[in-house]
């Protein structure tokens, strides 16, 4: 197994970008002690010896650096931080998609592309996909997110327009194709499904077979901090991506992936940045010779709730600070892979303790950006409930901080 996605020869000419990022991080007072002067980023070995960056470190760096694009506007997008106000990541107009398009062209001039990633609320994916579609010269339908009762009419419209491509997060795409399947709508001209933001879901493959049998998946992997790291094609497994040459992917000995940008235009100081994803470098069965990355899913306390990251440990810590609460547990109920509700179960500290669950509910909802955004249309799907005991695993006797339930 190789540890880096690029060979020393391929990475070498681009490593001055990593050295410059190291200098930028060194200039951040809160981070400087982590980068003593003997550390460097002039070779892959030196890079592997640098301390990894976590989401909070990057937010600290950005708050100090406040980077600005040289040749365009500077856009602010949501970047991690599942509680409180949104934390921000920066990107120039274009969102680095010219570099993506140079290596990956799922769309061409003949396509009619539906951009179903939500726009607004500082989400980056809609704009990133729009930039790619722009470079492709196709026809664009900027749809964004729609509410439950609107799917039927929009599906009829899309069928009439003979759309050939659609893009969104897998959980949003599932809503589209589940609605189409239930309503008997077919999209025979749809050939391409672009996705980003979550792992591919096999249920989507089944729904597509019924609704749009010609459609094939085209995936991007990335985050608001790293932007697009890699892409795949219908010939690659859904969890394997080919990193771009401007993105250096490293799999450490513990099986965690970290990312280093080698793009001189990148505003976020991404140097051994960990998204929390576990993974490995591997050969892709599509036949491309260079190392690809297999993404094995999150290994931190963040779970996906309707396409947004919810930090379970942080939510529990807040609940357990409430007077009268001894312990808390998060129960995520999914229906067909999509978050239907989130419940915080709270165990009272003693017989006389009566935590004010309604007040706590309001506080958690208001202070947790992921919850207030994901459940904006159905706030009742987030609840805080007092219980006599938490949910524990009868087999192991363990009480996990997070319980995921599947509801049919
Ligand atoms: Zn491949």
CSV table of C-alpha atoms and ligand atoms in Angstrom, one decimal, residues 232-233 235-237 240 242 284-288 292, ligand 1:
chain,number,residue,atom,x,y,z
A,232,UNK,CA,-14.9,8.9,-10.2
A,233,UNK,CA,-16.7,7.5,-13.2
A,235,UNK,CA,-16.4,2.4,-14.2
A,236,UNK,CA,-15.1,2.9,-10.7
A,237,UNK,CA,-16.6,1.5,-7.4
A,240,UNK,CA,-13.2,4.8,-4.9
A,242,UNK,CA,-9.1,9.4,-8.3
A,284,UNK,CA,-9.1,1.1,-9.1
A,285,UNK,CA,-10.6,-1.6,-11.3
A,286,UNK,CA,-11.4,1.0,-13.9
A,287,UNK,CA,-7.8,0.6,-15.0
A,288,UNK,CA,-6.3,4.0,-14.4
A,292,UNK,CA,-6.9,5.9,-6.1
B,1,LIG,ZN1,-11.5,4.4,-11.3
